[in-house]
Structure formats: C-alpha cells, structure tokens
mmCIF file with all atom_site columns, C-alpha atoms in Angstrom:
data_model
loop_
_atom_site.group_PDB
_atom_site.id
_atom_site.type_symbol
_atom_site.label_atom_id
_atom_site.label_alt_id
_atom_site.label_comp_id
_atom_site.label_asym_id
_atom_site.label_entity_id
_atom_site.label_seq_id
_atom_site.pdbx_PDB_ins_code
_atom_site.Cartn_x
_atom_site.Cartn_y
_atom_site.Cartn_z
_atom_site.occupancy
_atom_site.B_iso_or_equiv
_atom_site.pdbx_formal_charge
_atom_site.auth_seq_id
_atom_site.auth_comp_id
_atom_site.auth_asym_id
_atom_site.auth_atom_id
_atom_site.pdbx_PDB_model_num
ATOM 1   C CA . MET O 1 1   ? 15.467  -21.619 2.692   1.00 86.00 ? 1   MET O CA 1
ATOM 2   C CA . CYS O 1 2   ? 13.356  -18.411 2.458   1.00 89.00 ? 2   CYS O CA 1
ATOM 3   C CA . PHE O 1 3   ? 14.916  -15.142 2.331   1.00 90.00 ? 3   PHE O CA 1
ATOM 4   C CA . ILE O 1 4   ? 14.558  -11.562 1.641   1.00 92.00 ? 4   ILE O CA 1
ATOM 5   C CA . GLU O 1 5   ? 17.017  -8.659  0.555   1.00 92.00 ? 5   GLU O CA 1
ATOM 6   C CA . CYS O 1 6   ? 16.507  -5.015  0.592   1.00 93.00 ? 6   CYS O CA 1
ATOM 7   C CA . LYS O 1 7   ? 16.492  -2.954  -2.780  1.00 91.00 ? 7   LYS O CA 1
ATOM 8   C CA . CYS O 1 8   ? 19.903  -1.766  -1.970  1.00 93.00 ? 8   CYS O CA 1
ATOM 9   C CA . ARG O 1 9   ? 21.178  -4.895  -0.622  1.00 93.00 ? 9   ARG O CA 1
ATOM 10  C CA . SER O 1 10  ? 22.378  -3.598  2.626   1.00 94.00 ? 10  SER O CA 1
ATOM 11  C CA . VAL O 1 11  ? 20.091  -6.107  4.430   1.00 95.00 ? 11  VAL O CA 1
ATOM 12  C CA . ARG O 1 12  ? 19.599  -9.654  3.779   1.00 95.00 ? 12  ARG O CA 1
ATOM 13  C CA . ILE O 1 13  ? 17.453  -11.915 6.059   1.00 95.00 ? 13  ILE O CA 1
ATOM 14  C CA . GLU O 1 14  ? 17.380  -15.564 5.918   1.00 95.00 ? 14  GLU O CA 1
ATOM 15  C CA . PHE O 1 15  ? 14.973  -17.991 7.655   1.00 94.00 ? 15  PHE O CA 1
ATOM 16  C CA . PRO O 1 16  ? 17.076  -21.121 8.094   1.00 93.00 ? 16  PRO O CA 1
ATOM 17  C CA . GLY O 1 17  ? 14.156  -23.124 9.475   1.00 88.00 ? 17  GLY O CA 1
ATOM 18  C CA . THR O 1 18  ? 11.761  -22.184 6.819   1.00 85.00 ? 18  THR O CA 1
ATOM 19  C CA . SER O 1 19  ? 11.829  -24.016 3.451   1.00 86.00 ? 19  SER O CA 1
ATOM 20  C CA . GLU O 1 20  ? 8.198   -22.456 2.624   1.00 89.00 ? 20  GLU O CA 1
ATOM 21  C CA . PRO O 1 21  ? 5.880   -20.249 4.360   1.00 92.00 ? 21  PRO O CA 1
ATOM 22  C CA . LEU O 1 22  ? 3.638   -21.716 7.191   1.00 93.00 ? 22  LEU O CA 1
ATOM 23  C CA . ALA O 1 23  ? 0.886   -19.844 5.880   1.00 94.00 ? 23  ALA O CA 1
ATOM 24  C CA . THR O 1 24  ? 0.047   -17.286 3.172   1.00 94.00 ? 24  THR O CA 1
ATOM 25  C CA . ALA O 1 25  ? -2.811  -14.648 3.065   1.00 96.00 ? 25  ALA O CA 1
ATOM 26  C CA . GLU O 1 26  ? -3.569  -11.626 0.902   1.00 96.00 ? 26  GLU O CA 1
ATOM 27  C CA . CYS O 1 27  ? -4.084  -8.272  2.717   1.00 96.00 ? 27  CYS O CA 1
ATOM 28  C CA . CYS O 1 28  ? -6.245  -5.178  1.848   1.00 97.00 ? 28  CYS O CA 1
ATOM 29  C CA . CYS O 1 29  ? -5.830  -3.195  5.096   1.00 95.00 ? 29  CYS O CA 1
ATOM 30  C CA . ARG O 1 30  ? -5.521  0.539   5.245   1.00 93.00 ? 30  ARG O CA 1
ATOM 31  C CA . ASP O 1 31  ? -2.486  0.135   7.578   1.00 93.00 ? 31  ASP O CA 1
ATOM 32  C CA . CYS O 1 32  ? -0.352  -1.880  5.018   1.00 93.00 ? 32  CYS O CA 1
ATOM 33  C CA . HIS O 1 33  ? -1.120  0.787   2.301   1.00 93.00 ? 33  HIS O CA 1
ATOM 34  C CA . ALA O 1 34  ? -0.013  3.568   4.743   1.00 92.00 ? 34  ALA O CA 1
ATOM 35  C CA . ARG O 1 35  ? 3.163   1.898   5.833   1.00 92.00 ? 35  ARG O CA 1
ATOM 36  C CA . LEU O 1 36  ? 4.132   1.339   2.152   1.00 93.00 ? 36  LEU O CA 1
ATOM 37  C CA . VAL O 1 37  ? 3.144   5.028   1.257   1.00 92.00 ? 37  VAL O CA 1
ATOM 38  C CA . HIS O 1 38  ? 5.404   6.077   4.213   1.00 93.00 ? 38  HIS O CA 1
ATOM 39  C CA . LEU O 1 39  ? 8.411   4.269   3.072   1.00 94.00 ? 39  LEU O CA 1
ATOM 40  C CA . ALA O 1 40  ? 7.916   5.412   -0.671  1.00 93.00 ? 40  ALA O CA 1
ATOM 41  C CA . ASP O 1 41  ? 7.690   8.915   0.612   1.00 93.00 ? 41  ASP O CA 1
ATOM 42  C CA . GLN O 1 42  ? 11.197  8.303   2.334   1.00 93.00 ? 42  GLN O CA 1
ATOM 43  C CA . GLY O 1 43  ? 12.656  7.339   -1.033  1.00 92.00 ? 43  GLY O CA 1
ATOM 44  C CA . GLY O 1 44  ? 11.677  3.532   -0.837  1.00 91.00 ? 44  GLY O CA 1
ATOM 45  C CA . PRO O 1 45  ? 10.189  1.477   -3.607  1.00 90.00 ? 45  PRO O CA 1
ATOM 46  C CA . GLU O 1 46  ? 6.915   2.841   -5.179  1.00 90.00 ? 46  GLU O CA 1
ATOM 47  C CA . LEU O 1 47  ? 3.843   0.818   -4.817  1.00 90.00 ? 47  LEU O CA 1
ATOM 48  C CA . SER O 1 48  ? 3.155   -1.432  -7.730  1.00 89.00 ? 48  SER O CA 1
ATOM 49  C CA . GLU O 1 49  ? 0.545   -0.425  -10.246 1.00 90.00 ? 49  GLU O CA 1
ATOM 50  C CA . ALA O 1 50  ? -1.598  -3.576  -9.424  1.00 90.00 ? 50  ALA O CA 1
ATOM 51  C CA . TYR O 1 51  ? -1.719  -2.744  -5.810  1.00 91.00 ? 51  TYR O CA 1
ATOM 52  C CA . ALA O 1 52  ? -2.092  1.022   -6.128  1.00 91.00 ? 52  ALA O CA 1
ATOM 53  C CA . SER O 1 53  ? -5.131  0.530   -8.499  1.00 93.00 ? 53  SER O CA 1
ATOM 54  C CA . LYS O 1 54  ? -6.665  -2.103  -6.037  1.00 94.00 ? 54  LYS O CA 1
ATOM 55  C CA . THR O 1 55  ? -6.365  -4.955  -8.830  1.00 94.00 ? 55  THR O CA 1
ATOM 56  C CA . GLN O 1 56  ? -3.984  -7.128  -6.466  1.00 93.00 ? 56  GLN O CA 1
ATOM 57  C CA . PRO O 1 57  ? -3.739  -7.314  -2.877  1.00 95.00 ? 57  PRO O CA 1
ATOM 58  C CA . LEU O 1 58  ? -0.496  -7.709  -0.962  1.00 94.00 ? 58  LEU O CA 1
ATOM 59  C CA . VAL O 1 59  ? 0.561   -11.228 -0.322  1.00 93.00 ? 59  VAL O CA 1
ATOM 60  C CA . ALA O 1 60  ? 1.754   -11.857 3.264   1.00 94.00 ? 60  ALA O CA 1
ATOM 61  C CA . HIS O 1 61  ? 3.903   -14.887 3.776   1.00 93.00 ? 61  HIS O CA 1
ATOM 62  C CA . TYR O 1 62  ? 4.198   -16.012 7.291   1.00 95.00 ? 62  TYR O CA 1
ATOM 63  C CA . VAL O 1 63  ? 7.408   -17.678 8.441   1.00 94.00 ? 63  VAL O CA 1
ATOM 64  C CA . GLU O 1 64  ? 9.109   -18.854 11.585  1.00 95.00 ? 64  GLU O CA 1
ATOM 65  C CA . ASN O 1 65  ? 10.247  -16.043 14.022  1.00 96.00 ? 65  ASN O CA 1
ATOM 66  C CA . CYS O 1 66  ? 13.841  -17.327 13.597  1.00 96.00 ? 66  CYS O CA 1
ATOM 67  C CA . MET O 1 67  ? 16.310  -15.540 11.372  1.00 97.00 ? 67  MET O CA 1
ATOM 68  C CA . THR O 1 68  ? 19.930  -14.528 10.315  1.00 97.00 ? 68  THR O CA 1
ATOM 69  C CA . VAL O 1 69  ? 20.502  -10.905 9.389   1.00 97.00 ? 69  VAL O CA 1
ATOM 70  C CA . LYS O 1 70  ? 23.301  -9.333  7.322   1.00 97.00 ? 70  LYS O CA 1
ATOM 71  C CA . GLY O 1 71  ? 23.385  -5.747  7.812   1.00 97.00 ? 71  GLY O CA 1
ATOM 72  C CA . LYS O 1 72  ? 21.541  -5.684  11.145  1.00 97.00 ? 72  LYS O CA 1
ATOM 73  C CA . GLU O 1 73  ? 22.872  -2.223  11.918  1.00 97.00 ? 73  GLU O CA 1
ATOM 74  C CA . ARG O 1 74  ? 21.114  -0.773  8.844   1.00 97.00 ? 74  ARG O CA 1
ATOM 75  C CA . LEU O 1 75  ? 17.743  -1.684  10.122  1.00 98.00 ? 75  LEU O CA 1
ATOM 76  C CA . ARG O 1 76  ? 14.951  0.798   11.442  1.00 97.00 ? 76  ARG O CA 1
ATOM 77  C CA . PHE O 1 77  ? 11.679  -0.075  13.191  1.00 97.00 ? 77  PHE O CA 1
ATOM 78  C CA . PHE O 1 78  ? 8.423   2.118   13.245  1.00 96.00 ? 78  PHE O CA 1
ATOM 79  C CA . LYS O 1 79  ? 4.781   2.035   14.100  1.00 94.00 ? 79  LYS O CA 1
ATOM 80  C CA . LEU O 1 80  ? 1.932   4.056   12.547  1.00 92.00 ? 80  LEU O CA 1
ATOM 81  C CA . ARG O 1 81  ? 0.419   5.524   15.602  1.00 88.00 ? 81  ARG O CA 1
ATOM 82  C CA . SER O 1 82  ? 1.391   5.994   19.353  1.00 82.00 ? 82  SER O CA 1
ATOM 83  C CA . ASP O 1 83  ? -1.843  4.302   20.505  1.00 77.00 ? 83  ASP O CA 1
ATOM 84  C CA . ASP O 1 84  ? -1.310  1.346   18.295  1.00 72.00 ? 84  ASP O CA 1
ATOM 85  C CA . VAL O 1 85  ? -0.491  -1.861  20.302  1.00 76.00 ? 85  VAL O CA 1
ATOM 86  C CA . GLY O 1 86  ? -0.240  -3.664  17.163  1.00 84.00 ? 86  GLY O CA 1
ATOM 87  C CA . LEU O 1 87  ? 2.246   -4.242  14.395  1.00 92.00 ? 87  LEU O CA 1
ATOM 88  C CA . ILE O 1 88  ? 6.045   -3.108  14.441  1.00 96.00 ? 88  ILE O CA 1
ATOM 89  C CA . ASN O 1 89  ? 7.568   -2.620  11.052  1.00 96.00 ? 89  ASN O CA 1
ATOM 90  C CA . MET O 1 90  ? 11.024  -3.446  10.017  1.00 97.00 ? 90  MET O CA 1
ATOM 91  C CA . ALA O 1 91  ? 12.479  -1.739  7.187   1.00 96.00 ? 91  ALA O CA 1
ATOM 92  C CA . CYS O 1 92  ? 16.024  -0.810  5.811   1.00 96.00 ? 92  CYS O CA 1
ATOM 93  C CA . ALA O 1 93  ? 17.106  2.654   6.930   1.00 97.00 ? 93  ALA O CA 1
ATOM 94  C CA . ASP O 1 94  ? 19.251  3.045   3.705   1.00 96.00 ? 94  ASP O CA 1
ATOM 95  C CA . CYS O 1 95  ? 16.610  2.453   0.968   1.00 95.00 ? 95  CYS O CA 1
ATOM 96  C CA . SER O 1 96  ? 13.286  2.191   2.957   1.00 95.00 ? 96  SER O CA 1
ATOM 97  C CA . SER O 1 97  ? 12.462  -1.156  1.658   1.00 94.00 ? 97  SER O CA 1
ATOM 98  C CA . PHE O 1 98  ? 9.824   -2.832  3.885   1.00 94.00 ? 98  PHE O CA 1
ATOM 99  C CA . LEU O 1 99  ? 11.269  -6.064  5.141   1.00 95.00 ? 99  LEU O CA 1
ATOM 100 C CA . LEU O 1 100 ? 9.217   -7.754  8.215   1.00 96.00 ? 100 LEU O CA 1
ATOM 101 C CA . GLY O 1 101 ? 6.267   -7.184  10.325  1.00 96.00 ? 101 GLY O CA 1
ATOM 102 C CA . GLN O 1 102 ? 5.510   -8.340  13.860  1.00 96.00 ? 102 GLN O CA 1
ATOM 103 C CA . HIS O 1 103 ? 2.381   -8.351  15.767  1.00 95.00 ? 103 HIS O CA 1
ATOM 104 C CA . PRO O 1 104 ? 1.179   -9.221  19.232  1.00 94.00 ? 104 PRO O CA 1
ATOM 105 C CA . VAL O 1 105 ? -1.320  -11.832 17.764  1.00 95.00 ? 105 VAL O CA 1
ATOM 106 C CA . TYR O 1 106 ? 1.512   -13.788 16.418  1.00 97.00 ? 106 TYR O CA 1
ATOM 107 C CA . ASN O 1 107 ? 2.425   -14.463 19.939  1.00 96.00 ? 107 ASN O CA 1
ATOM 108 C CA . GLY O 1 108 ? 6.357   -14.586 19.030  1.00 96.00 ? 108 GLY O CA 1
ATOM 109 C CA . ASN O 1 109 ? 5.794   -17.594 16.805  1.00 97.00 ? 109 ASN O CA 1
ATOM 110 C CA . VAL O 1 110 ? 6.031   -15.922 13.340  1.00 97.00 ? 110 VAL O CA 1
ATOM 111 C CA . VAL O 1 111 ? 6.811   -12.880 11.384  1.00 97.00 ? 111 VAL O CA 1
ATOM 112 C CA . PHE O 1 112 ? 5.412   -11.789 7.962   1.00 95.00 ? 112 PHE O CA 1
ATOM 113 C CA . SER O 1 113 ? 7.047   -10.584 4.719   1.00 93.00 ? 113 SER O CA 1
ATOM 114 C CA . PHE O 1 114 ? 5.458   -9.243  1.543   1.00 91.00 ? 114 PHE O CA 1
ATOM 115 C CA . GLY O 1 115 ? 8.199   -10.739 -0.334  1.00 81.00 ? 115 GLY O CA 1
ATOM 116 C CA . LYS O 1 116 ? 7.981   -9.647  -3.990  1.00 75.00 ? 116 LYS O CA 1
ATOM 117 C CA . SER O 1 117 ? 4.706   -8.081  -3.535  1.00 69.00 ? 117 SER O CA 1
ATOM 118 C CA . VAL O 1 118 ? 6.769   -4.997  -2.804  1.00 69.00 ? 118 VAL O CA 1
ATOM 119 C CA . ALA O 1 119 ? 9.832   -3.942  -4.857  1.00 55.00 ? 119 ALA O CA 1
ATOM 120 C CA . VAL O 1 120 ? 12.518  -5.533  -2.975  1.00 59.00 ? 120 VAL O CA 1
ATOM 121 C CA . ASN O 1 121 ? 15.843  -6.539  -4.504  1.00 57.00 ? 121 ASN O CA 1
ATOM 122 C CA . ASN O 1 122 ? 15.285  -10.215 -4.108  1.00 66.00 ? 122 ASN O CA 1
ATOM 123 C CA . SER O 1 123 ? 13.245  -12.683 -2.110  1.00 69.00 ? 123 SER O CA 1
ATOM 124 C CA . ASP O 1 124 ? 12.549  -16.340 -2.190  1.00 73.00 ? 124 ASP O CA 1
ATOM 125 C CA . PHE O 1 125 ? 9.053   -17.178 -0.763  1.00 75.00 ? 125 PHE O CA 1
ATOM 126 C CA . PRO O 1 126 ? 7.708   -20.402 -2.662  1.00 68.00 ? 126 PRO O CA 1
ATOM 127 C CA . ARG O 1 127 ? 4.303   -19.796 -4.343  1.00 64.00 ? 127 ARG O CA 1
ATOM 128 C CA . ARG O 1 128 ? 2.915   -22.635 -2.004  1.00 67.00 ? 128 ARG O CA 1
ATOM 129 C CA . PRO O 1 129 ? 1.014   -22.495 0.101   1.00 75.00 ? 129 PRO O CA 1
ATOM 130 C CA . TYR O 1 130 ? -1.291  -20.421 -1.825  1.00 90.00 ? 130 TYR O CA 1
ATOM 131 C CA . PRO O 1 131 ? -3.183  -17.610 0.064   1.00 94.00 ? 131 PRO O CA 1
ATOM 132 C CA . THR O 1 132 ? -5.993  -19.129 2.043   1.00 96.00 ? 132 THR O CA 1
ATOM 133 C CA . LEU O 1 133 ? -7.529  -15.937 3.558   1.00 97.00 ? 133 LEU O CA 1
ATOM 134 C CA . ARG O 1 134 ? -7.771  -12.396 2.442   1.00 98.00 ? 134 ARG O CA 1
ATOM 135 C CA . TRP O 1 135 ? -7.500  -9.970  5.240   1.00 98.00 ? 135 TRP O CA 1
ATOM 136 C CA . TRP O 1 136 ? -9.805  -6.746  5.888   1.00 98.00 ? 136 TRP O CA 1
ATOM 137 C CA . ILE O 1 137 ? -11.668 -6.725  2.614   1.00 98.00 ? 137 ILE O CA 1
ATOM 138 C CA . LYS O 1 138 ? -14.050 -4.015  3.890   1.00 97.00 ? 138 LYS O CA 1
ATOM 139 C CA . ASP O 1 139 ? -11.028 -1.415  3.520   1.00 97.00 ? 139 ASP O CA 1
ATOM 140 C CA . TRP O 1 140 ? -11.486 -2.005  -0.197  1.00 97.00 ? 140 TRP O CA 1
ATOM 141 C CA . PRO O 1 141 ? -14.456 -0.976  -2.374  1.00 96.00 ? 141 PRO O CA 1
ATOM 142 C CA . ASP O 1 142 ? -16.849 -3.847  -2.840  1.00 96.00 ? 142 ASP O CA 1
ATOM 143 C CA . GLU O 1 143 ? -16.380 -3.659  -6.577  1.00 97.00 ? 143 GLU O CA 1
ATOM 144 C CA . LYS O 1 144 ? -12.739 -4.187  -6.315  1.00 97.00 ? 144 LYS O CA 1
ATOM 145 C CA . ILE O 1 145 ? -13.038 -7.252  -4.175  1.00 97.00 ? 145 ILE O CA 1
ATOM 146 C CA . GLU O 1 146 ? -15.629 -8.658  -6.492  1.00 96.00 ? 146 GLU O CA 1
ATOM 147 C CA . GLN O 1 147 ? -13.105 -8.582  -9.346  1.00 96.00 ? 147 GLN O CA 1
ATOM 148 C CA . LEU O 1 148 ? -10.579 -10.600 -7.454  1.00 96.00 ? 148 LEU O CA 1
ATOM 149 C CA . HIS O 1 149 ? -10.324 -14.545 -7.542  1.00 95.00 ? 149 HIS O CA 1
ATOM 150 C CA . PRO O 1 150 ? -12.560 -15.955 -4.807  1.00 96.00 ? 150 PRO O CA 1
ATOM 151 C CA . LEU O 1 151 ? -10.949 -16.329 -1.520  1.00 97.00 ? 151 LEU O CA 1
ATOM 152 C CA . PRO O 1 152 ? -12.371 -16.426 2.250   1.00 98.00 ? 152 PRO O CA 1
ATOM 153 C CA . GLY O 1 153 ? -12.562 -12.808 3.266   1.00 98.00 ? 153 GLY O CA 1
ATOM 154 C CA . PHE O 1 154 ? -12.199 -11.410 6.823   1.00 98.00 ? 154 PHE O CA 1
ATOM 155 C CA . TRP O 1 155 ? -13.130 -8.196  8.658   1.00 98.00 ? 155 TRP O CA 1
ATOM 156 C CA . LEU O 1 156 ? -14.136 -6.920  12.167  1.00 96.00 ? 156 LEU O CA 1
ATOM 157 C CA . GLU O 1 157 ? -17.604 -5.532  12.670  1.00 95.00 ? 157 GLU O CA 1
ATOM 158 C CA . ASP O 1 158 ? -17.891 -3.623  16.177  1.00 95.00 ? 158 ASP O CA 1
ATOM 159 C CA . GLY O 1 159 ? -14.857 -5.864  17.311  1.00 92.00 ? 159 GLY O CA 1
ATOM 160 C CA . VAL O 1 160 ? -16.484 -9.112  16.157  1.00 96.00 ? 160 VAL O CA 1
ATOM 161 C CA . PRO O 1 161 ? -14.707 -11.267 13.671  1.00 96.00 ? 161 PRO O CA 1
ATOM 162 C CA . CYS O 1 162 ? -16.600 -11.679 10.481  1.00 97.00 ? 162 CYS O CA 1
ATOM 163 C CA . GLY O 1 163 ? -16.107 -12.929 7.022   1.00 98.00 ? 163 GLY O CA 1
ATOM 164 C CA . ASN O 1 164 ? -17.496 -14.744 3.931   1.00 97.00 ? 164 ASN O CA 1
ATOM 165 C CA . ASN O 1 165 ? -16.640 -17.466 1.392   1.00 97.00 ? 165 ASN O CA 1
ATOM 166 C CA . GLY O 1 166 ? -15.764 -20.129 3.873   1.00 97.00 ? 166 GLY O CA 1
ATOM 167 C CA . TRP O 1 167 ? -13.717 -18.057 6.431   1.00 97.00 ? 167 TRP O CA 1
ATOM 168 C CA . GLU O 1 168 ? -15.132 -20.139 9.247   1.00 97.00 ? 168 GLU O CA 1
ATOM 169 C CA . THR O 1 169 ? -12.555 -22.649 8.231   1.00 96.00 ? 169 THR O CA 1
ATOM 170 C CA . ALA O 1 170 ? -9.701  -20.555 6.918   1.00 97.00 ? 170 ALA O CA 1
ATOM 171 C CA . PHE O 1 171 ? -9.633  -18.004 9.890   1.00 97.00 ? 171 PHE O CA 1
ATOM 172 C CA . PRO O 1 172 ? -9.057  -20.674 12.507  1.00 97.00 ? 172 PRO O CA 1
ATOM 173 C CA . SER O 1 173 ? -6.494  -22.482 10.428  1.00 96.00 ? 173 SER O CA 1
ATOM 174 C CA . ILE O 1 174 ? -4.250  -19.446 10.046  1.00 97.00 ? 174 ILE O CA 1
ATOM 175 C CA . MET O 1 175 ? -4.811  -18.544 13.664  1.00 97.00 ? 175 MET O CA 1
ATOM 176 C CA . ARG O 1 176 ? -3.305  -21.841 14.666  1.00 97.00 ? 176 ARG O CA 1
ATOM 177 C CA . VAL O 1 177 ? -0.328  -20.988 12.794  1.00 96.00 ? 177 VAL O CA 1
ATOM 178 C CA . PHE O 1 178 ? 0.127   -17.804 14.955  1.00 97.00 ? 178 PHE O CA 1
ATOM 179 C CA . ASN O 1 179 ? -0.742  -19.794 18.076  1.00 96.00 ? 179 ASN O CA 1
ATOM 180 C CA . GLU O 1 180 ? 1.369   -22.806 17.750  1.00 94.00 ? 180 GLU O CA 1
ATOM 181 C CA . PRO O 1 181 ? 5.084   -22.649 18.457  1.00 92.00 ? 181 PRO O CA 1
ATOM 182 C CA . VAL O 1 182 ? 7.298   -23.725 15.450  1.00 89.00 ? 182 VAL O CA 1
ATOM 183 C CA . GLN O 1 183 ? 9.587   -26.823 16.208  1.00 82.00 ? 183 GLN O CA 1
ATOM 184 C CA . SER O 1 184 ? 12.369  -26.440 13.625  1.00 83.00 ? 184 SER O CA 1
ATOM 185 C CA . ASN O 1 185 ? 15.369  -26.181 16.044  1.00 86.00 ? 185 ASN O CA 1
ATOM 186 C CA . ALA O 1 186 ? 16.767  -23.655 13.731  1.00 88.00 ? 186 ALA O CA 1
ATOM 187 C CA . GLU O 1 187 ? 19.518  -21.354 15.155  1.00 92.00 ? 187 GLU O CA 1
ATOM 188 C CA . GLY O 1 188 ? 19.088  -17.751 14.699  1.00 96.00 ? 188 GLY O CA 1
ATOM 189 C CA . GLU O 1 189 ? 17.544  -14.434 16.190  1.00 97.00 ? 189 GLU O CA 1
ATOM 190 C CA . THR O 1 190 ? 13.987  -13.325 16.763  1.00 97.00 ? 190 THR O CA 1
ATOM 191 C CA . PHE O 1 191 ? 12.408  -10.186 15.649  1.00 98.00 ? 191 PHE O CA 1
ATOM 192 C CA . ASP O 1 192 ? 12.384  -8.879  19.304  1.00 97.00 ? 192 ASP O CA 1
ATOM 193 C CA . SER O 1 193 ? 15.908  -9.796  19.903  1.00 97.00 ? 193 SER O CA 1
ATOM 194 C CA . ILE O 1 194 ? 16.801  -7.719  16.798  1.00 98.00 ? 194 ILE O CA 1
ATOM 195 C CA . LEU O 1 195 ? 14.741  -4.792  17.931  1.00 98.00 ? 195 LEU O CA 1
ATOM 196 C CA . ALA O 1 196 ? 16.436  -5.212  21.424  1.00 97.00 ? 196 ALA O CA 1
ATOM 197 C CA . SER O 1 197 ? 19.890  -4.733  19.677  1.00 97.00 ? 197 SER O CA 1
ATOM 198 C CA . HIS O 1 198 ? 18.570  -1.424  18.474  1.00 96.00 ? 198 HIS O CA 1
ATOM 199 C CA . LYS O 1 199 ? 17.745  -0.450  22.094  1.00 95.00 ? 199 LYS O CA 1
ATOM 200 C CA . GLY O 1 200 ? 14.018  -1.062  21.475  1.00 94.00 ? 200 GLY O CA 1
ATOM 201 C CA . GLU O 1 201 ? 13.763  2.081   19.381  1.00 95.00 ? 201 GLU O CA 1
ATOM 202 C CA . VAL O 1 202 ? 10.602  2.144   17.298  1.00 95.00 ? 202 VAL O CA 1
ATOM 203 C CA . ASP O 1 203 ? 9.701   5.518   15.498  1.00 93.00 ? 203 ASP O CA 1
ATOM 204 C CA . ILE O 1 204 ? 6.071   6.565   15.723  1.00 92.00 ? 204 ILE O CA 1
ATOM 205 C CA . LEU O 1 205 ? 4.418   8.058   12.882  1.00 89.00 ? 205 LEU O CA 1
ATOM 206 C CA . ASP O 1 206 ? 1.359   9.865   14.380  1.00 77.00 ? 206 ASP O CA 1
ATOM 207 C CA . SER O 1 207 ? 1.657   12.732  11.976  1.00 50.00 ? 207 SER O CA 1
ATOM 208 C CA . MET O 1 208 ? 1.290   10.795  8.840   1.00 49.00 ? 208 MET O CA 1
ATOM 209 C CA . GLU O 1 209 ? -2.030  10.705  7.000   1.00 46.00 ? 209 GLU O CA 1
ATOM 210 C CA . VAL O 1 210 ? -3.270  7.134   6.579   1.00 44.00 ? 210 VAL O CA 1
ATOM 211 C CA . SER O 1 211 ? -4.201  6.885   2.787   1.00 40.00 ? 211 SER O CA 1
ATOM 212 C CA . THR O 1 212 ? -6.835  4.480   1.426   1.00 36.00 ? 212 THR O CA 1
#
C-alpha cells in the first residue's frame, strides 16, 4: 500500500487500493517550483540540491483518488493564483510539507504525490513504474534538459500539445490513466471530500512571485 507522511508526522495519508502508482512522470514546471518555494518560505522542507540546481526533476506518482488520512484537521489547501482553474495543493499546516495535488484534468480519478522527491518524513511509492514522460520541459533551460536521461518530453505551444522523443505514445498513455476510473473497490475518502470537510477553503497566493 502506498502512503505518505509529512515531515512532522502530524499527517499520514494511505492509499488502500494502490500497491504501486498507476503512472509516474517527471515534472519541470515553474508552478511546481513555485509551490515548493512557497512552502519552504513557510518553514517547510528546503528544495533538494539536485532539484534546485536543475539536475533532477521532481518525480510525480499518480495514485487512485481514494485515501485514509490521519491528522486530517492539520491539513491546508492552496492555489498559486486566483485566476488559476487548475491544481489545488494539499499540505500540512504544521510543517508545510507538500502532500498531494489535484487537477481537473485528472477527472477525479487520481491525485499525485512527489513522495521522496521532496523532504517528507516518510513515503512508500515503489520505483516502478518508472517515469514515462517529462512534463513542461520548456520551463527548464535546454542545456539542463539535454543532460538528463532520455524521456519523452511535453510542453504546450500556443495552447497546442507538443513534445519530443516519442511523446506521441507516452502522452496518450498517461492521459488514459487520468481519464479512466479506477476499479479497486477500496474504501476511503477522495481529495474533494477531504477539502469539503475543510469547508472548501483554499488559500490563494496571488501575491507570491513565481520563481524559475
């Protein structure tokens, strides 16, 4: 069973229907960097040297949107911008550890965690499946991307999906994970139901500068 525990151990999230991630990808996007910088500024874990120096992207593990939570009352939720219709972040309010992300493109089927890509206390997301796609490679300098091991890369150009290194196969494959309901029959709560238990309150960080 996959799980994640925040740095101060106030929150532990388990995924009873997930023995291994449904998909795994690397992420180079500015927004992921910005949300982790925000949490570090709030006293949370510092960015790893490998990620801060752009020698290793974050690793995103996509798991079923069904979980049990210890310390649910210690959670907080935030978005980067008020005009952002996208990702909602879940973090520990005590130690500012990033825990989970939920985006409308996931259709309520999955959530993602960075696992040990960020300095949480503990997590268990098996190494397999290995990352099959690298998101938002145009947010990193070309010379940094060229130094990484080869993976299909993805970006948007004028709103149109683009990519390289075989992305035409990798992108539809990971989108199928987002679009198809998981049939594990596991018992637990969803990201949205946990957010609802917090009265749907999501902090908006419009004033923060998005670092690159």
